[in-house]
PDB file of C-alpha atoms in Angstrom:
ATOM      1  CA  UNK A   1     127.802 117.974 100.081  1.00  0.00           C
ATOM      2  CA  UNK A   2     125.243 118.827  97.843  1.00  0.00           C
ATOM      3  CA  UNK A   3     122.051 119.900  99.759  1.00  0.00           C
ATOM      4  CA  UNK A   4     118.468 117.726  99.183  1.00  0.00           C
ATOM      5  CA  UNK A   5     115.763 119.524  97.343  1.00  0.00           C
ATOM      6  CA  UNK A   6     112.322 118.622  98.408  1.00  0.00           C
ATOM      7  CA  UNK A   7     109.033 119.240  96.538  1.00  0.00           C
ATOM      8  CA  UNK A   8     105.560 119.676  97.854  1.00  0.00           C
ATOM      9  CA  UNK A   9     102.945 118.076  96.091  1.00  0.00           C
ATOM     10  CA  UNK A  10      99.767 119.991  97.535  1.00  0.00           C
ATOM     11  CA  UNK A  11      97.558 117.679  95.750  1.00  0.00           C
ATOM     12  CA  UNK A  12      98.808 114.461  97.056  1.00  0.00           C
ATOM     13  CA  UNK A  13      99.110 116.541 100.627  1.00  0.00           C
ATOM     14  CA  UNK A  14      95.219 117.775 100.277  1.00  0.00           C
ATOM     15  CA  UNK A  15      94.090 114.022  99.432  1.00  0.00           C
ATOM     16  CA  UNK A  16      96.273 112.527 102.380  1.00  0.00           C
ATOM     17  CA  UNK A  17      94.674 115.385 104.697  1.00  0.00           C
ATOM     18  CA  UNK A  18      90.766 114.026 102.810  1.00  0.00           C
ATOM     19  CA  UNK A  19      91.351 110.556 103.476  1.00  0.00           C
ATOM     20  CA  UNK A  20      92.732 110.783 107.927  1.00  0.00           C
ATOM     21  CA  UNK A  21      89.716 113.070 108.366  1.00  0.00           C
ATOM     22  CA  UNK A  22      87.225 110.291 107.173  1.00  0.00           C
ATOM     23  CA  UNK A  23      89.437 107.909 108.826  1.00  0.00           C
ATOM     24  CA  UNK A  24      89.089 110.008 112.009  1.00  0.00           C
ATOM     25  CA  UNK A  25      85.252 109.823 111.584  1.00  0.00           C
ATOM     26  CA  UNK A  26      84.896 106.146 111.415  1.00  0.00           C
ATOM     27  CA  UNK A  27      86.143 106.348 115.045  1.00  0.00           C
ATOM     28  CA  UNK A  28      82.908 107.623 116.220  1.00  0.00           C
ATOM     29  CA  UNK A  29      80.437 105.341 118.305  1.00  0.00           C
ATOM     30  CA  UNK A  30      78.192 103.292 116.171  1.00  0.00           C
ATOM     31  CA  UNK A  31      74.924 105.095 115.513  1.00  0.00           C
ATOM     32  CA  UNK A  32      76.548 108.239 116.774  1.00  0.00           C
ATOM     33  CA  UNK A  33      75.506 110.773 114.106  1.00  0.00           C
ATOM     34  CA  UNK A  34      71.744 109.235 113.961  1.00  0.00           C
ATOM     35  CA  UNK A  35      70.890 108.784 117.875  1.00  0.00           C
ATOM     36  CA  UNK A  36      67.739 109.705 119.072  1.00  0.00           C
ATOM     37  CA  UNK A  37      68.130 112.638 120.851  1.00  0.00           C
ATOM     38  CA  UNK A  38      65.382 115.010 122.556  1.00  0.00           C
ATOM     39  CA  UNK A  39      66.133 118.821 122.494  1.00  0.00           C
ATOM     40  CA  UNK A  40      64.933 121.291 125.000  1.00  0.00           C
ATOM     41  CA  UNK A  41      61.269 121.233 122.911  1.00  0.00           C
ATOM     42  CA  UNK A  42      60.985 118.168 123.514  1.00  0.00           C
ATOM     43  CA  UNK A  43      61.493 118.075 127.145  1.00  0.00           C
ATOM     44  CA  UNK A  44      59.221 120.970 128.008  1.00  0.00           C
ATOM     45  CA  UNK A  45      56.160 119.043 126.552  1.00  0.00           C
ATOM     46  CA  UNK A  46      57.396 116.419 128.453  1.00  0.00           C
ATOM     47  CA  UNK A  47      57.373 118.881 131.391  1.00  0.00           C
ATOM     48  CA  UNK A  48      54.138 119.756 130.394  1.00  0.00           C
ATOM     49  CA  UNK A  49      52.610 116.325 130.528  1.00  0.00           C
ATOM     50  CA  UNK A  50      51.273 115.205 134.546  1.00  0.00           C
ATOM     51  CA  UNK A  51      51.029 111.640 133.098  1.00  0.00           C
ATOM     52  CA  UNK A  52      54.988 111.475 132.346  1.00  0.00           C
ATOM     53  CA  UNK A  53      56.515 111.646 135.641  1.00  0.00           C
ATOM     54  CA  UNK A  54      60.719 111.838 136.234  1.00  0.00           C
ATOM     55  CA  UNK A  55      61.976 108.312 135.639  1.00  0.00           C
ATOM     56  CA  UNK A  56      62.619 106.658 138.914  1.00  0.00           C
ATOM     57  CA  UNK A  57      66.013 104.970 138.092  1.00  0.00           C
ATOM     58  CA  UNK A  58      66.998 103.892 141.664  1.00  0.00           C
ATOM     59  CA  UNK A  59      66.561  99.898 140.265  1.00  0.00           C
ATOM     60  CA  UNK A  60      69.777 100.599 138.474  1.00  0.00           C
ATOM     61  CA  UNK A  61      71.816 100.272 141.844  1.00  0.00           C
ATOM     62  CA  UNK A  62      70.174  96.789 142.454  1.00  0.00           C
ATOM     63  CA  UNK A  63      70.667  93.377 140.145  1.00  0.00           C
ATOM     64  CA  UNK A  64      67.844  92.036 137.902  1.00  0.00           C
ATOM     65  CA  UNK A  65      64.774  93.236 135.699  1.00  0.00           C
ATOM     66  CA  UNK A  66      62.573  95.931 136.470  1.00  0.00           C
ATOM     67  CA  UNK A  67      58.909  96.166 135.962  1.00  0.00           C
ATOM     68  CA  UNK A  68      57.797  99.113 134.394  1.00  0.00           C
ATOM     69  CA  UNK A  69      55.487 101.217 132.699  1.00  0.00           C
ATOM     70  CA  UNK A  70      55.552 102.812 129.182  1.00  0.00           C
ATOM     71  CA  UNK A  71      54.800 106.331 129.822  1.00  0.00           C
ATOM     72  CA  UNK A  72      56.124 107.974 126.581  1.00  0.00           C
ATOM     73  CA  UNK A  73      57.262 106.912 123.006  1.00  0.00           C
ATOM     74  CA  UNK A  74      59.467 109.267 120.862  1.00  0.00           C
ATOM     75  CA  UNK A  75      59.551 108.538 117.037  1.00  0.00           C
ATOM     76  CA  UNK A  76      60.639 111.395 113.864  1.00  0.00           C
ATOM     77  CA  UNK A  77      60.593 114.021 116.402  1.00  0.00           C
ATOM     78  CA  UNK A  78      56.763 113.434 117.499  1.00  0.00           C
ATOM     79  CA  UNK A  79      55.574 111.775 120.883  1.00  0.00           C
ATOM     80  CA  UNK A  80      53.239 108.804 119.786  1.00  0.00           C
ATOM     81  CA  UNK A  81      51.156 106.693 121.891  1.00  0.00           C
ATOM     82  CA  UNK A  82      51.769 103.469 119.961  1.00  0.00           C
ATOM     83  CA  UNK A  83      54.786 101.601 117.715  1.00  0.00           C
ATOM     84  CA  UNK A  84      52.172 100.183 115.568  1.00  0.00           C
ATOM     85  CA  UNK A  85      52.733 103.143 112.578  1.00  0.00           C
ATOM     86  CA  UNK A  86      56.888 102.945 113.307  1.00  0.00           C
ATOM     87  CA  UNK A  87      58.916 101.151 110.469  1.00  0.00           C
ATOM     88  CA  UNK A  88      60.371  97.903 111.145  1.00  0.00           C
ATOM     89  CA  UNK A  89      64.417  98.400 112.814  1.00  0.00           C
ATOM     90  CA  UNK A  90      63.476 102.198 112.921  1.00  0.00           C
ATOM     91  CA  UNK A  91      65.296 103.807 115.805  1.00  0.00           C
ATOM     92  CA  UNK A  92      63.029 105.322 118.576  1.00  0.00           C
ATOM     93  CA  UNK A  93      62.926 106.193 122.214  1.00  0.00           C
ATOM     94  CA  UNK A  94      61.041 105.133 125.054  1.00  0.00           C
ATOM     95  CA  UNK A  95      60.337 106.465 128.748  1.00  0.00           C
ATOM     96  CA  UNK A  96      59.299 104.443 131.471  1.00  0.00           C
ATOM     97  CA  UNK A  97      58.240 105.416 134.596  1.00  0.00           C
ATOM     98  CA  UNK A  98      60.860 103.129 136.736  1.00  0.00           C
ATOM     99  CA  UNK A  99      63.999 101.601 134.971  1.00  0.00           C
ATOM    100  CA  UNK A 100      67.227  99.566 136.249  1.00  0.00           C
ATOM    101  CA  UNK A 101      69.069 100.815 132.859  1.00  0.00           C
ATOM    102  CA  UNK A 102      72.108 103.388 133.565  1.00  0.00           C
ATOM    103  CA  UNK A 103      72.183 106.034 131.407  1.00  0.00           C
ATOM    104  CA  UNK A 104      75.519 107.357 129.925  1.00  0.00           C
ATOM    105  CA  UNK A 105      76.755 109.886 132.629  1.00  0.00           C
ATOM    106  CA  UNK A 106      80.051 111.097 134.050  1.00  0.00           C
ATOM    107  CA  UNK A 107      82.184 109.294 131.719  1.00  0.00           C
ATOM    108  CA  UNK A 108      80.417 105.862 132.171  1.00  0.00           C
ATOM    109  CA  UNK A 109      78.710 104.639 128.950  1.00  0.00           C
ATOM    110  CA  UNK A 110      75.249 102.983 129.367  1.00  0.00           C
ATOM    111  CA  UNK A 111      73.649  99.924 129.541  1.00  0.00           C
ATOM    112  CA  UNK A 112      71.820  98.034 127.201  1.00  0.00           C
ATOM    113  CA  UNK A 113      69.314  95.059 126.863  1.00  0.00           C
ATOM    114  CA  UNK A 114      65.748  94.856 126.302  1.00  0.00           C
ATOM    115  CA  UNK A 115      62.394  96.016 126.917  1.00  0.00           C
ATOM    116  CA  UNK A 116      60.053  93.116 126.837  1.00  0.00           C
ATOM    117  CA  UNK A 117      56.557  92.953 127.189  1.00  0.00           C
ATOM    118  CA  UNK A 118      56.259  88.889 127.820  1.00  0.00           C
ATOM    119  CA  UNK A 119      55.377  87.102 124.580  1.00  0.00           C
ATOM    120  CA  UNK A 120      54.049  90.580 122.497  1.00  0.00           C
ATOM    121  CA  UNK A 121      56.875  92.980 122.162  1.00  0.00           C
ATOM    122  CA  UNK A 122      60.847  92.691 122.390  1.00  0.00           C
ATOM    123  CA  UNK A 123      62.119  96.257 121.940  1.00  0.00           C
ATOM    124  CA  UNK A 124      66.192  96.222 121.975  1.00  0.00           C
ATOM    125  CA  UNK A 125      67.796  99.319 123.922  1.00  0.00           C
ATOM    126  CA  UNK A 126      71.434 100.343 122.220  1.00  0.00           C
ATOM    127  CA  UNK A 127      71.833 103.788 124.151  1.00  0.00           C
ATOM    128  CA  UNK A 128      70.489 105.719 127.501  1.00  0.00           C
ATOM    129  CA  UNK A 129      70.916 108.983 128.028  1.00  0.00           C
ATOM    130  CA  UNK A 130      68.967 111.179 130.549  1.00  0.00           C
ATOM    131  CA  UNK A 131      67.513 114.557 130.277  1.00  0.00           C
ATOM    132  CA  UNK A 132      66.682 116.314 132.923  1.00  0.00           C
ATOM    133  CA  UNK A 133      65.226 113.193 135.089  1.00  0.00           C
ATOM    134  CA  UNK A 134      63.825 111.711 131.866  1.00  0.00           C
ATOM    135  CA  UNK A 135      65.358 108.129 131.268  1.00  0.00           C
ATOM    136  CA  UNK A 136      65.541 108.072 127.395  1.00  0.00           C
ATOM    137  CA  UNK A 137      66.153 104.335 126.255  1.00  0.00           C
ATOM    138  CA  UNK A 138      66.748 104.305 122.143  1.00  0.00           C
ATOM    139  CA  UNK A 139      66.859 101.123 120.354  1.00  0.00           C
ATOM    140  CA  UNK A 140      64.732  99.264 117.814  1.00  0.00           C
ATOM    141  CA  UNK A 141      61.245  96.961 118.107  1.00  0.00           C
ATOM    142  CA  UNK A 142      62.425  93.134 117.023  1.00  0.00           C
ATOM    143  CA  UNK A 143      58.556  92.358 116.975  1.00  0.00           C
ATOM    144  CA  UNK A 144      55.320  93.045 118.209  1.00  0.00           C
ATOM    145  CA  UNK A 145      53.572  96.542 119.097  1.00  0.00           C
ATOM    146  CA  UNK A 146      54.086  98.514 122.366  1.00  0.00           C
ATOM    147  CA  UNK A 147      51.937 100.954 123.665  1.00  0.00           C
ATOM    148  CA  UNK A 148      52.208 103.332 126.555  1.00  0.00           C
ATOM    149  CA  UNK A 149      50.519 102.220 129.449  1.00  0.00           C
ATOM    150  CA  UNK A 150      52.037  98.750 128.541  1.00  0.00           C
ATOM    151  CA  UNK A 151      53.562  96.739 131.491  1.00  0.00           C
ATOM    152  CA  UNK A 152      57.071  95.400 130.760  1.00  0.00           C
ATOM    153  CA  UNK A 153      59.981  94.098 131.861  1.00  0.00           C
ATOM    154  CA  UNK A 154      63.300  96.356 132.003  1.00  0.00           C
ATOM    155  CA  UNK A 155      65.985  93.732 131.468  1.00  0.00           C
ATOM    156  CA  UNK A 156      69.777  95.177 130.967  1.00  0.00           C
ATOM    157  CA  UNK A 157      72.652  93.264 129.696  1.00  0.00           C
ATOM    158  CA  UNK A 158      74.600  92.120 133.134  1.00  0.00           C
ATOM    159  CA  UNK A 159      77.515  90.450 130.574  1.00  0.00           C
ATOM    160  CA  UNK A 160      77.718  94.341 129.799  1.00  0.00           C
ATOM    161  CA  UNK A 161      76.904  95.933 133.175  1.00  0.00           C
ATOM    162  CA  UNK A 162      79.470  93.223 134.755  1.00  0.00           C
ATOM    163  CA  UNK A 163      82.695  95.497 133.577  1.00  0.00           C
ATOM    164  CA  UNK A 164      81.117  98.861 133.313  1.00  0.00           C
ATOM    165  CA  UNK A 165      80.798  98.311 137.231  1.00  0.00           C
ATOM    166  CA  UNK A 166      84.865  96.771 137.857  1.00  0.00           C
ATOM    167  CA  UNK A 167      86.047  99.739 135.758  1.00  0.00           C
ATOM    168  CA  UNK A 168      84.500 102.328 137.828  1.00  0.00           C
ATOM    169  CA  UNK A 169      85.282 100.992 140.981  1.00  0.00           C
ATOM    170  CA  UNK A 170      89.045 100.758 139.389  1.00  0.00           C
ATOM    171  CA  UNK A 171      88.858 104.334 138.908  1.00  0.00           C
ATOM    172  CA  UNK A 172      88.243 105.893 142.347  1.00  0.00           C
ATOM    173  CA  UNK A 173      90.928 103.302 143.236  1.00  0.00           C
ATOM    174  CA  UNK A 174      93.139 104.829 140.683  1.00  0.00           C
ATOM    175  CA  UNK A 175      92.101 108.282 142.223  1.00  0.00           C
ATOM    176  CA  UNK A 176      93.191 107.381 145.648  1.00  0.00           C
ATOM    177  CA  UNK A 177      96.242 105.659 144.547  1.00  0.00           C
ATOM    178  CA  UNK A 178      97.140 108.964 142.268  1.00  0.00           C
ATOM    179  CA  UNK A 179      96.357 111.384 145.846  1.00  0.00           C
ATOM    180  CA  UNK A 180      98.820 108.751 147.499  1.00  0.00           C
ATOM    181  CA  UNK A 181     101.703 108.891 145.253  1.00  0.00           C
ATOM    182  CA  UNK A 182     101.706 112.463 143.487  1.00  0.00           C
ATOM    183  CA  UNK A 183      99.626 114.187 146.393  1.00  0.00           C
ATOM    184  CA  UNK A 184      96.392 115.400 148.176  1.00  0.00           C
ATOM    185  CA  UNK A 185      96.502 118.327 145.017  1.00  0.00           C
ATOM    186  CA  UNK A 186      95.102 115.626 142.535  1.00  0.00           C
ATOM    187  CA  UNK A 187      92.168 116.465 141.035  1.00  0.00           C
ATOM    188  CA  UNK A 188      89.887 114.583 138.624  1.00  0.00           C
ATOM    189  CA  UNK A 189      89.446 116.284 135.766  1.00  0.00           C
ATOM    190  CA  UNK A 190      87.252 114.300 133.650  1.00  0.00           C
ATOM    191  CA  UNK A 191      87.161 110.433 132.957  1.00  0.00           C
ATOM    192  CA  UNK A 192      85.875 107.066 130.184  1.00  0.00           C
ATOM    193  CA  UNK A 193      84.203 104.126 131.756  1.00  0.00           C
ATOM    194  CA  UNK A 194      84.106 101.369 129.360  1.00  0.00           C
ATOM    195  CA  UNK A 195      83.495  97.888 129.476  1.00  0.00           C
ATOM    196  CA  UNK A 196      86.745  97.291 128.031  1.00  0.00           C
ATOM    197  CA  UNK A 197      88.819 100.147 129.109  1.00  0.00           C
ATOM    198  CA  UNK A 198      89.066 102.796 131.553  1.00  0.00           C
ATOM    199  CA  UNK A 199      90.478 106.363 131.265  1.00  0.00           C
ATOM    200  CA  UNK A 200      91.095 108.756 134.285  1.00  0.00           C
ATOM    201  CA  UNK A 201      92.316 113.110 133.594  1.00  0.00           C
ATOM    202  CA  UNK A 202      93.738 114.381 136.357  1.00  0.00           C
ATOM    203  CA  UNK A 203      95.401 117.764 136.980  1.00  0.00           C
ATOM    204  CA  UNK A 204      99.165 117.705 138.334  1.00  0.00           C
ATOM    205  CA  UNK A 205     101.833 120.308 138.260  1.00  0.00           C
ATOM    206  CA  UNK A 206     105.106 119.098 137.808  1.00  0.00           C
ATOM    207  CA  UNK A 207     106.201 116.009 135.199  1.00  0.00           C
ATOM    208  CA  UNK A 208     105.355 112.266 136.525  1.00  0.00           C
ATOM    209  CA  UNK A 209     108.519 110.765 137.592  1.00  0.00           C
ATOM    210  CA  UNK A 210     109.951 107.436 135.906  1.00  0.00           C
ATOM    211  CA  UNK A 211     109.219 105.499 139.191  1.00  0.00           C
ATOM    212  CA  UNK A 212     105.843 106.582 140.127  1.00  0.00           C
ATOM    213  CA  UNK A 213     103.677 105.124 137.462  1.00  0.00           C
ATOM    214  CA  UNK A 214     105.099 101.885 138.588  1.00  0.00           C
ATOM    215  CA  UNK A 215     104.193 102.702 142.383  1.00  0.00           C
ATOM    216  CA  UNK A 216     100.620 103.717 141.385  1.00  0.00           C
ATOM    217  CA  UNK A 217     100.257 100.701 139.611  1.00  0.00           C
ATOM    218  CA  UNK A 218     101.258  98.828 142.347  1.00  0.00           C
ATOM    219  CA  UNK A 219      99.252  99.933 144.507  1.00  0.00           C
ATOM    220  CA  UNK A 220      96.462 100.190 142.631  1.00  0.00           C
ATOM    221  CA  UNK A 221      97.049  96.331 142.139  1.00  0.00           C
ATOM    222  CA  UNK A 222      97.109  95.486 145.861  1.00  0.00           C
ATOM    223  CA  UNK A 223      93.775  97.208 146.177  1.00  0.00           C
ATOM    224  CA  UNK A 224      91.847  95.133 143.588  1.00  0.00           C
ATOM    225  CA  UNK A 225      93.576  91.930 145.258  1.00  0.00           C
ATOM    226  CA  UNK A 226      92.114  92.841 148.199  1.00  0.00           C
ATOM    227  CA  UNK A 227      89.204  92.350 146.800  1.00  0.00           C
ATOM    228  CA  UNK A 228      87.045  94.345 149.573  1.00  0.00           C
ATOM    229  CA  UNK A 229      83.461  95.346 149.242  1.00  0.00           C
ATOM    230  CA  UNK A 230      81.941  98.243 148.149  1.00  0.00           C
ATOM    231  CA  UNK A 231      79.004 100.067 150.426  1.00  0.00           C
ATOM    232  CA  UNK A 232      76.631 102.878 149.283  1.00  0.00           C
ATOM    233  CA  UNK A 233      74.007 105.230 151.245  1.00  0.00           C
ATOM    234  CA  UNK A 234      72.401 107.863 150.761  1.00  0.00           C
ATOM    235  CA  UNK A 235      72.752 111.045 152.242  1.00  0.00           C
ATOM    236  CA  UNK A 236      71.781 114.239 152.499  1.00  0.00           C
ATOM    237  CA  UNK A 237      74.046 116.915 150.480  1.00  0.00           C
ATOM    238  CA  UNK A 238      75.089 118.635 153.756  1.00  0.00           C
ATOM    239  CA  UNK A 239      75.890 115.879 156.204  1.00  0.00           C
ATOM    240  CA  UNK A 240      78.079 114.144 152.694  1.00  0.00           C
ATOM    241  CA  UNK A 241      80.159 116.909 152.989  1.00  0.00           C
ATOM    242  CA  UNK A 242      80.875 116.748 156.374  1.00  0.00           C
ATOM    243  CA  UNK A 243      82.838 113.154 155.755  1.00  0.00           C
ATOM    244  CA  UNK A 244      86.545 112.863 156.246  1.00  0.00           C
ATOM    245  CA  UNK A 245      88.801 112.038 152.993  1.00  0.00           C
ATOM    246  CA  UNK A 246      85.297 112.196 150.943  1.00  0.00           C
ATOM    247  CA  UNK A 247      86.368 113.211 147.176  1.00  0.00           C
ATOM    248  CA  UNK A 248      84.097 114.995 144.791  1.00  0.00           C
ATOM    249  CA  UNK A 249      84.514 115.669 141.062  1.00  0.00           C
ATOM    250  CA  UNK A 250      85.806 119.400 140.895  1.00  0.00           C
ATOM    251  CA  UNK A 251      83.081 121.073 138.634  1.00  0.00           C
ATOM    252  CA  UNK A 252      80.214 118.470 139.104  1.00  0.00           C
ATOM    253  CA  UNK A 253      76.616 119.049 140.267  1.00  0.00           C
ATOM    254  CA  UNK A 254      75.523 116.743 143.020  1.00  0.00           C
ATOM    255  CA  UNK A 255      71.480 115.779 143.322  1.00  0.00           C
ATOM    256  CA  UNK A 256      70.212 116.117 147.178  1.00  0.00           C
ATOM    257  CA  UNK A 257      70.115 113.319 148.336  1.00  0.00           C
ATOM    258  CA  UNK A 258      73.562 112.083 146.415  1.00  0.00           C
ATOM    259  CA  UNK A 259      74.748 108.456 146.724  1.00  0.00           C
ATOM    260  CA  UNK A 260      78.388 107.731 148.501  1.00  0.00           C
ATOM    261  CA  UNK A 261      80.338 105.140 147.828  1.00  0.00           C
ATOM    262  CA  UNK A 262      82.915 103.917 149.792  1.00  0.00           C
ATOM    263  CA  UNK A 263      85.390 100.679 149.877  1.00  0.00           C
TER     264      UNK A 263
END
């Protein structure tokens, strides 16, 4: 048999490599690269300002709008106390001093909607983040002129919210069903709440088994058919603790008081 010769051609290779890196990149979120973000200047004169108090965001665990004040806008990396000098569709941020928005956190993306000031102002949120108790909504003004002081309405998309909140509930019933199946040494290691998708990591130290991803399924399954309810409190740090079968993410900082959720 005579043996194949093959030939490299590193220029062909290089522009193959060129063209799944870019391809790669247009995976990102839209808007990714050019979010507004606030840096740790930022949030010391934030700090620094009495009038711009933590965001209360305690709304976001109850349905409907919010009414709210505009206690800070952020535009070209300068606060500003009115839209009126922003461009048209220009991306900015604003804090209010209550909101029922979510912002992006432990692997569950945000919510977004609108910030309406009835009849004057229609500002459209596309991303929340929070830093450090500052509610961040970024979006663009679709007319009108807000100001802070302004009263307005905190409205988030429920069409959105509606499977952001089934997919995490699915994934501390994936957790328990994983515990169940593989054993109490399951640990979450990280996680993607999406409306359309949900991912779970988990640690585990020996190869799955052809059979168990069929009984976690199942399981997991029965639960949602169940179709039980879901109760919250909250509770002191100490006294959470304390609670039988109570699961925590390995690594994560609690707030005192922190919410549990049970089903």
């Amino acid at each position: 048999m005579i043996p194949h010769l093959f030939e490299i051609n590193e220029q062909e290779f290089e522009a193959a490599q060129a063209a799944s890196k870019e391809a790669s990149k247009a995976t990102k979120k839209v808007g990714e690269d050019d979010l507004v973000k606030l840096d740790v200047h930022d949030i010391a004169v934030l700090e620094a300002n009495e009038s711009v108090p933590k965001t209360d965001d305690s709304a976001k665990f109850s349905l409907g709008n919010t009414t709210a004040t505009v206690k800070a806008i952020f535009y070209s990396k300068v606060f500003v106390s009115s839209t009126s000098d922003i461009p048209g569709y220009a991306s900015f941020g604003i804090i209010l001093d209550r909101t029922s928005f979510y912002a992006e956190s432990g692997g569950q993306e945000y919510d977004t909607g609108n910030i309406v000031a009835d009849g004057i102002a229609d500002f459209a949120v596309t991303n929340v983040q929070v830093y450090n108790g500052y509610v961040f909504h970024t979006g663009d003004l679709k007319y009108g002129v807000i100001n802070v002081g302004d009263v307005v309405i905190a409205s988030y998309d429920e069409f959105r919210r509606w499977p952001l909140r089934n997919n995490h509930t699915a994934t501390h019933i994936l957790n328990y069903s994983l515990r169940e199946i593989l054993g109490d040494h399951i640990d979450q290691k990280g996680s993607l709440v999406a409306p359309t998708k949900l991912r779970f990591d988990f640690s585990h130290k020996a190869q799955i088994s052809i059979p168990e991803p069929v009984k976690i399924e199942t399981m997991s399954v029965d639960w949602i058919k169940k179709n039980v309810r879901v109760f919250s409190k909250e509770l002191d740090l100490q006294t959470a603790r304390k609670i039988p079968g109570l699961r925590a993410v390995f690594g994560e900082t609690y707030p005192d008081p922190v919410r549990v959720v049970t089903l």
